[in-house]
CSV table of C-alpha atoms in Angstrom, one decimal:
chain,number,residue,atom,x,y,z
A,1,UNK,CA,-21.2,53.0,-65.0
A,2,UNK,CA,-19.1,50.1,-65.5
A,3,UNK,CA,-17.7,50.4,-61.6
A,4,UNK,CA,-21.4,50.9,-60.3
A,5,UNK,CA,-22.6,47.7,-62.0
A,6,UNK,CA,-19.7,46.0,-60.6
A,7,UNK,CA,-20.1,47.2,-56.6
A,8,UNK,CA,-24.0,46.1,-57.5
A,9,UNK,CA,-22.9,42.6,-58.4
A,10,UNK,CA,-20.7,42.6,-55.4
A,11,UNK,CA,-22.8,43.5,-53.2
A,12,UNK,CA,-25.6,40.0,-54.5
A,13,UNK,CA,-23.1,37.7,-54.4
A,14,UNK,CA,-22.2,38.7,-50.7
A,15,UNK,CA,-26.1,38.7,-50.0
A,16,UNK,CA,-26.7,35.5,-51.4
A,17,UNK,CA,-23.5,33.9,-49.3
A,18,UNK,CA,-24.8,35.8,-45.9
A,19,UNK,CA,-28.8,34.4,-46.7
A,20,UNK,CA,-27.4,30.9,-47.9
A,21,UNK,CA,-25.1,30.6,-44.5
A,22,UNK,CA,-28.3,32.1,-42.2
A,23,UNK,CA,-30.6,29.7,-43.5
A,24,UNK,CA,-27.8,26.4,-43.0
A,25,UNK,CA,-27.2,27.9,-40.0
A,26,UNK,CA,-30.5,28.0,-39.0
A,27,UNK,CA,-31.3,24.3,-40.0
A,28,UNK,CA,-28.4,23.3,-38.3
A,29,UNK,CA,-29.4,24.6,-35.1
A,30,UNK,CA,-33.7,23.7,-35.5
A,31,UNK,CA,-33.5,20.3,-37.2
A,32,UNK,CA,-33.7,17.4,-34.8
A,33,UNK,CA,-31.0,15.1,-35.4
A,34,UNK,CA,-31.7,11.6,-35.1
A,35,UNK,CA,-29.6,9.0,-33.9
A,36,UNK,CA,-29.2,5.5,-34.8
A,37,UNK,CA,-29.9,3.5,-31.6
A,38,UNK,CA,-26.6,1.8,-31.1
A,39,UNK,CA,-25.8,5.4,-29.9
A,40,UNK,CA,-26.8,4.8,-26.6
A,41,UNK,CA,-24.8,1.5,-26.5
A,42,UNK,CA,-21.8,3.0,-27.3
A,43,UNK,CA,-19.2,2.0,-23.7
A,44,UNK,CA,-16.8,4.9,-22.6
A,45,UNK,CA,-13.4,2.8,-22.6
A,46,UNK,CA,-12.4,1.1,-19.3
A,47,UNK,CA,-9.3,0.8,-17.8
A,48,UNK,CA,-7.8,-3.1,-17.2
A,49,UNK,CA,-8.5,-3.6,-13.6
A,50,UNK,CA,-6.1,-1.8,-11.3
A,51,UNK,CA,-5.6,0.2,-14.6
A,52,UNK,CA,-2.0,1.3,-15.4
A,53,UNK,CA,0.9,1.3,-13.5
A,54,UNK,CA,2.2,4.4,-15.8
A,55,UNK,CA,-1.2,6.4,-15.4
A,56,UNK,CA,-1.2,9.6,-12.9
A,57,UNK,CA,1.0,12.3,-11.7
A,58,UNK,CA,3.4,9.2,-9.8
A,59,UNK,CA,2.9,6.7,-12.4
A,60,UNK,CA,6.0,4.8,-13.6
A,61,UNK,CA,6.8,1.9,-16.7
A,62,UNK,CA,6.0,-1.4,-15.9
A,63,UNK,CA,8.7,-3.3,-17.9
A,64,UNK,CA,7.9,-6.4,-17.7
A,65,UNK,CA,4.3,-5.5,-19.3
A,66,UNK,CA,5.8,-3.4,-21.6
A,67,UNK,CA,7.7,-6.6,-22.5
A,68,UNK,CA,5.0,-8.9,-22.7
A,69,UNK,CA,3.0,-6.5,-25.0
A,70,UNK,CA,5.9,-6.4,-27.2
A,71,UNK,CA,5.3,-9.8,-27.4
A,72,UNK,CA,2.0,-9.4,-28.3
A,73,UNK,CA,2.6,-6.9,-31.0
A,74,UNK,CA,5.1,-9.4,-32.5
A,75,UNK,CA,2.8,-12.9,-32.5
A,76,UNK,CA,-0.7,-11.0,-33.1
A,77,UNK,CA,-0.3,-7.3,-34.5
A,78,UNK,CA,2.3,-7.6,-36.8
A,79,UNK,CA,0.6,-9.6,-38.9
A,80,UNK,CA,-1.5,-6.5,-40.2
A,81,UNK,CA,0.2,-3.5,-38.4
A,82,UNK,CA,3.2,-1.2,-38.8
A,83,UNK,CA,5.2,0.2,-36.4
A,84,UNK,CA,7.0,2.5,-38.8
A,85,UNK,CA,8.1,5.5,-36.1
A,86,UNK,CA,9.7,2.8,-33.6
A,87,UNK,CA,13.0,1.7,-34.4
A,88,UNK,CA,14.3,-1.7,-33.1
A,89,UNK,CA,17.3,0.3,-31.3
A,90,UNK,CA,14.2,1.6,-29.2
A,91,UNK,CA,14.0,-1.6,-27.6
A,92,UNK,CA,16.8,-0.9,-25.4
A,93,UNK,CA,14.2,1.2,-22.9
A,94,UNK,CA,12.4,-1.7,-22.3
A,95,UNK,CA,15.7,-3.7,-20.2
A,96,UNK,CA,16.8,-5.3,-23.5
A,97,UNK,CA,20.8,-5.6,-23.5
A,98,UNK,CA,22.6,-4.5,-27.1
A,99,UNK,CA,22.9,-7.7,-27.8
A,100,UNK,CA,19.7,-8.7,-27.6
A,101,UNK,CA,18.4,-6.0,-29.9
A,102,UNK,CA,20.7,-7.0,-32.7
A,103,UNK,CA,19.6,-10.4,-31.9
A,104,UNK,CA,15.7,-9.3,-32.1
A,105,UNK,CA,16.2,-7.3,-34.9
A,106,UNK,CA,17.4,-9.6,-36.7
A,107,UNK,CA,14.3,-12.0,-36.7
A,108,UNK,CA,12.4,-9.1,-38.9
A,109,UNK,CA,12.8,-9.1,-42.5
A,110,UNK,CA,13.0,-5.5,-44.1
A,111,UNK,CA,12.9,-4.1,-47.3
A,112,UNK,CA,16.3,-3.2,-49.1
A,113,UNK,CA,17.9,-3.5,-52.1
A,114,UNK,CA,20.1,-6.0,-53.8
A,115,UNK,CA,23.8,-5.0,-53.7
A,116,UNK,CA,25.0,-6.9,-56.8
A,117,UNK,CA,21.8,-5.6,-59.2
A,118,UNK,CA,20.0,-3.0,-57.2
A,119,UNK,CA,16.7,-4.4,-57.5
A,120,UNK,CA,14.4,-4.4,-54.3
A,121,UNK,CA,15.3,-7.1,-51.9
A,122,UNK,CA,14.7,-8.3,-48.3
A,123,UNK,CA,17.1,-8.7,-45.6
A,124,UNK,CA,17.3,-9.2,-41.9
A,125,UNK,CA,17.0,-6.2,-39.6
A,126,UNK,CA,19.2,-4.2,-37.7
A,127,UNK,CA,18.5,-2.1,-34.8
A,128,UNK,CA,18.6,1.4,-36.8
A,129,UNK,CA,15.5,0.2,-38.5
A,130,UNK,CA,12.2,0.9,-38.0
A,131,UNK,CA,9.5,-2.1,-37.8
A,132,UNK,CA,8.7,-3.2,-41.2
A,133,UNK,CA,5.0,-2.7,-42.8
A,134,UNK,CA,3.8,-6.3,-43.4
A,135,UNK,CA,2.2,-5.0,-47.1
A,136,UNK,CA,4.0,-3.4,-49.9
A,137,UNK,CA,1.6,-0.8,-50.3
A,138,UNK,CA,-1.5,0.2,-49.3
A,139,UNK,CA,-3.7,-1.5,-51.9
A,140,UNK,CA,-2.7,-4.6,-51.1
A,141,UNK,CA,-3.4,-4.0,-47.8
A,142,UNK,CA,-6.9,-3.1,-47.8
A,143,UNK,CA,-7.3,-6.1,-50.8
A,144,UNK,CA,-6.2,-8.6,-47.5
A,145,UNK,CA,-8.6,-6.8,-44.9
A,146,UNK,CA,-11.9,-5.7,-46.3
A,147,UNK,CA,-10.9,-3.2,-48.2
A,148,UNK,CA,-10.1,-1.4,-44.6
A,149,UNK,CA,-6.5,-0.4,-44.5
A,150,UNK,CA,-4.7,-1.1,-41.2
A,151,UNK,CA,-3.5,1.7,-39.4
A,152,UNK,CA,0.2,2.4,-38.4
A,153,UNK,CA,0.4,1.6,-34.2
A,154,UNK,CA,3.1,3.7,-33.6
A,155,UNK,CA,0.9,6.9,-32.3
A,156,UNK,CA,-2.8,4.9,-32.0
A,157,UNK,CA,-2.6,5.4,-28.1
A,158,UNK,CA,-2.2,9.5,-28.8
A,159,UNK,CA,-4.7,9.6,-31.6
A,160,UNK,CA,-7.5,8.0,-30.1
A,161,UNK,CA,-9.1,9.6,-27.1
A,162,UNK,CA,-8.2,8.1,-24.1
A,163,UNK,CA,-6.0,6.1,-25.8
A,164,UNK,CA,-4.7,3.2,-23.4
A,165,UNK,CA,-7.8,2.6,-22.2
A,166,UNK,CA,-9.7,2.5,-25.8
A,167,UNK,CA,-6.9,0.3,-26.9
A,168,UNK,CA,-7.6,-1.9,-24.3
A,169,UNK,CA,-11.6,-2.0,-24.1
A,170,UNK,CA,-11.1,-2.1,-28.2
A,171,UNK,CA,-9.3,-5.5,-27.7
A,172,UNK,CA,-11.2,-6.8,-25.6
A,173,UNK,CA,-14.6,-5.5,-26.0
A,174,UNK,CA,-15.7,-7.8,-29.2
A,175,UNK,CA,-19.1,-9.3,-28.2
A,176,UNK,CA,-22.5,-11.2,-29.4
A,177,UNK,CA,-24.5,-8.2,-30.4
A,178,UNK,CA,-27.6,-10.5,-29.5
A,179,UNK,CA,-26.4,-11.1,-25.8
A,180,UNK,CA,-24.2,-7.9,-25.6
A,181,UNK,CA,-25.9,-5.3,-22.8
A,182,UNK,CA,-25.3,-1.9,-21.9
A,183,UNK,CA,-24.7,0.2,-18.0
A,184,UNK,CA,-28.4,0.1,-18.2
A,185,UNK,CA,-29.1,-3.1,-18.7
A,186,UNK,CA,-31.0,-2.6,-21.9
A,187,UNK,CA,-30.1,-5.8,-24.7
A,188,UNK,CA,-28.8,-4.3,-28.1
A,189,UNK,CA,-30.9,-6.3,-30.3
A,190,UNK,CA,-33.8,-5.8,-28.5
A,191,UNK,CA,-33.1,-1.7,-28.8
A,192,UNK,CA,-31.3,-2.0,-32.1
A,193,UNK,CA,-33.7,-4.8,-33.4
A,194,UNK,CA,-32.5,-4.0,-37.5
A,195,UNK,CA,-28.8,-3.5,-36.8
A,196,UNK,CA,-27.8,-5.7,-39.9
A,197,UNK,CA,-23.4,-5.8,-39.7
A,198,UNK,CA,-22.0,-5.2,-43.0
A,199,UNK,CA,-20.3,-8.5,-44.6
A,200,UNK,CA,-16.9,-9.2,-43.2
A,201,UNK,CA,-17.8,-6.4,-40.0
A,202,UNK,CA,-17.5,-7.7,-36.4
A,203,UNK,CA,-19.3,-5.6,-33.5
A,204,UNK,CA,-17.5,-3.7,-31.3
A,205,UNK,CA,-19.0,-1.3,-29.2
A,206,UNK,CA,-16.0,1.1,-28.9
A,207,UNK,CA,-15.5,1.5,-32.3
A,208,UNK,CA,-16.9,4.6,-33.5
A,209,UNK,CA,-19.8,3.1,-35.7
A,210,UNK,CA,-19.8,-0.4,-33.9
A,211,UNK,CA,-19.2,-2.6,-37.6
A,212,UNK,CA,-15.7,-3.3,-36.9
A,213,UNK,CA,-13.3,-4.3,-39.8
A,214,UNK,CA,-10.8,-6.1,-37.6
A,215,UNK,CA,-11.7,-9.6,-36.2
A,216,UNK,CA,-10.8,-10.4,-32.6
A,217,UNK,CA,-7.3,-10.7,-33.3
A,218,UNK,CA,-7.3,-11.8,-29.1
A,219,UNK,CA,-9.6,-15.1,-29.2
A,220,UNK,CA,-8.7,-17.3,-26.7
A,221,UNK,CA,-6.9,-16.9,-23.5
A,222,UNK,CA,-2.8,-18.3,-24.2
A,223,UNK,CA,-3.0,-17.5,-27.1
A,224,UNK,CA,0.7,-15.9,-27.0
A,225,UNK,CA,2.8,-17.8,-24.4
A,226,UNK,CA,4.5,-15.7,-22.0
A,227,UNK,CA,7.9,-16.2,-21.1
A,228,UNK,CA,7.7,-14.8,-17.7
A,229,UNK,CA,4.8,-17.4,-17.0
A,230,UNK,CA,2.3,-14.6,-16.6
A,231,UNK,CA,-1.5,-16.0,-17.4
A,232,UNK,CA,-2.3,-14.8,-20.7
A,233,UNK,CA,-6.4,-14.2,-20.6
A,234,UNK,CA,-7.3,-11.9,-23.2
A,235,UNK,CA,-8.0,-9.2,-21.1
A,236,UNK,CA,-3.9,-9.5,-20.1
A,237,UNK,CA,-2.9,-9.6,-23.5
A,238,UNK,CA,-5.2,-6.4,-24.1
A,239,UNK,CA,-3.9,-4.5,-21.2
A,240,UNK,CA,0.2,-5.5,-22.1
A,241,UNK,CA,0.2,-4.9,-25.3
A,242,UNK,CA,-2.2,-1.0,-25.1
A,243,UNK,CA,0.7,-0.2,-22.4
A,244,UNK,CA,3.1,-1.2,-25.2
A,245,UNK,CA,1.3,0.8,-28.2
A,246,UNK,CA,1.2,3.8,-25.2
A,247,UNK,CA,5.2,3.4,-25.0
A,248,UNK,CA,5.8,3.5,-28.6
A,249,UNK,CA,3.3,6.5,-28.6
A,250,UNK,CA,5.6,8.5,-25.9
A,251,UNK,CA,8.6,6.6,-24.6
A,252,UNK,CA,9.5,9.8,-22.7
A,253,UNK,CA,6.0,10.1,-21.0
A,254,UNK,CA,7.6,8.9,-17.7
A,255,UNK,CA,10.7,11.1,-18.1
A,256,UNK,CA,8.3,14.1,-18.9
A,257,UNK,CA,5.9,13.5,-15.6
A,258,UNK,CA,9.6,13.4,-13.2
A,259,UNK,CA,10.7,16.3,-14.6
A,260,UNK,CA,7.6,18.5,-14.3
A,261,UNK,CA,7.8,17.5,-10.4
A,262,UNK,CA,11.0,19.5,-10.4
A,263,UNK,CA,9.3,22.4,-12.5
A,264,UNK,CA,7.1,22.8,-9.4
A,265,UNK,CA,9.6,22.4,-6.9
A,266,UNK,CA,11.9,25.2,-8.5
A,267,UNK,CA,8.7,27.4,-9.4
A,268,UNK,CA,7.6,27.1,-5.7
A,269,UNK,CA,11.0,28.0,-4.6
A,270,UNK,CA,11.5,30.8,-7.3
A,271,UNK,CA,8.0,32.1,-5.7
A,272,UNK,CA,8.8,32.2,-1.8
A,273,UNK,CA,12.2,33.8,-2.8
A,274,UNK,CA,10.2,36.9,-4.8
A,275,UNK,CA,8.4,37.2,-2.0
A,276,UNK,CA,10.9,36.9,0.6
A,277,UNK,CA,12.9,39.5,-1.8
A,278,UNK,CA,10.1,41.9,-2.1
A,279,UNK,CA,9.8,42.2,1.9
A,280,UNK,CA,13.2,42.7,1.9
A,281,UNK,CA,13.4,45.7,-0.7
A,282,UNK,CA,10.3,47.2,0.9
A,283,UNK,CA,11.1,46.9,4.2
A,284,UNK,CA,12.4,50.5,4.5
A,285,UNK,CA,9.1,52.3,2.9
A,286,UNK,CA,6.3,53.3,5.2
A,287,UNK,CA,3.6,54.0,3.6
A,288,UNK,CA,2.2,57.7,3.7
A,289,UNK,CA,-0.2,58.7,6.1
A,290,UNK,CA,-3.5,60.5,4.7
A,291,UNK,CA,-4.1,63.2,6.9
């Protein structure tokens, strides 16, 4: 008795869970879903004009951009965000000598810890360290920025779809959302006419929800001065510093792409040689006539 009552309690709890999931299901897939308008608005990233020297199958690092948007990073970024899976040794791929490394590293202060009492200190870098956070923690870095926490750079450009180029439309995209138009020509406020931003949110419309916590940390063209001499518009400084944040994200992206051309090569190679093989083992069977 006690077994029966059991398999009969079973068996309603499994028909409540199959008629609660129909029914969601069923809502789901019925129920119009509506958008907000800034929906249509939203831009598919662009690419800097004449896009990337690294992008495609032949594409190769551009080291004096990747140079200049280390520069960037180190004026503008670093004032909110980490670089904590790049190490200052790293620096090396992008033409810097030993030397200069040491030197660069040493221009960061990092966390460490007092030899004499073993309390937390600061000290200058060295090139086994990674690029220092510039909060302690992460409450007081969403206290200094709205209350949104800064992400970590390191691997933006890989977890962002189409990373490069959203890192670069991101950057350079801020806009008036009065003035600001889409590919159709339509005016957002005219569309959108009760978008409201949130307090201390700045429009952006590649940003997933278009109220944006960062403000334009590119403003004005020279704003970082460029040792090479190379104008620094915004749009410059967008494009130098996604290809840096795509470096950091892969620094073997380059090596990888070289390498797979030789994959094909020997694949191709390996391939005509079966075959050449194969006619040679079967060379001496005929097939058998049917009669």
């Amino acid at each position: 008795m006690i077994r029966l009552v059991g398999i009969l309690i079973g068996l309603g709890f499994t028909l409540v869970v199959l008629v609660s999931f129909g029914a969601g299901a069923y809502t789901a897939a019925t129920e119009p879903t509506e958008k907000p308008a800034y929906y249509s608005f939203k831009q598919h990233p662009e690419a800097p004009e004449g896009g990337f020297q690294f992008a495609g199958a032949m594409g190769t690092w551009d080291i004096a951009q990747l140079q200049r948007g280390y520069q960037v990073y180190k004026e503008v970024c670093a004032a909110c965000h980490s670089l904590n899976y790049v190490a200052f040794r790293n620096l090396e791929q992008l033409g810097y000598s030993e030397a200069q490394v040491k030197a660069e590293a040493a221009t960061w202060t990092v966390p460490g810890i007092n030899p004499d009492t073993g309390e937390a200190a600061t000290r200058p870098g060295l090139p086994t360290d990674s690029f220092p956070s510039p909060y302690p923690n992460a409450i007081a870095a969403a206290a200094a920025n709205n209350n949104a926490i800064p992400p970590d750079l390191s691997l933006i450009t890989k977890a962002r779809e189409d990373g490069s180029n959203y890192v670069y439309s991101l950057l350079s995209g801020y806009d008036d959302p009065q003035t600001f138009t889409n590919e159709a020509g339509e005016v957002f406020a005219e569309t959108a006419p009760d978008y409201v931003p949130g307090v201390g949110l700045h429009f952006n419309p590649y940003f997933s929800n278009i109220n944006l916590a960062m403000a334009p940390p590119l403003v004005v063209d020279n704003q970082v001065t460029y040792s090479d001499g190379t104008s620094a518009t915004v749009e410059q400084m967008s494009a130098d510093v996604a290809a840096f944040l795509t470096w950091t994200a892969e620094p073997s992206m380059i090596a990888r792409k070289q390498t797979g051309w030789w994959v094909l090569a020997f694949t191709l190679f390996a391939t005509i040689l079966a075959w050449f093989a194969k006619k040679q083992v079967w060379s001496g069977v005929k097939p058998k006539r049917k009669d």
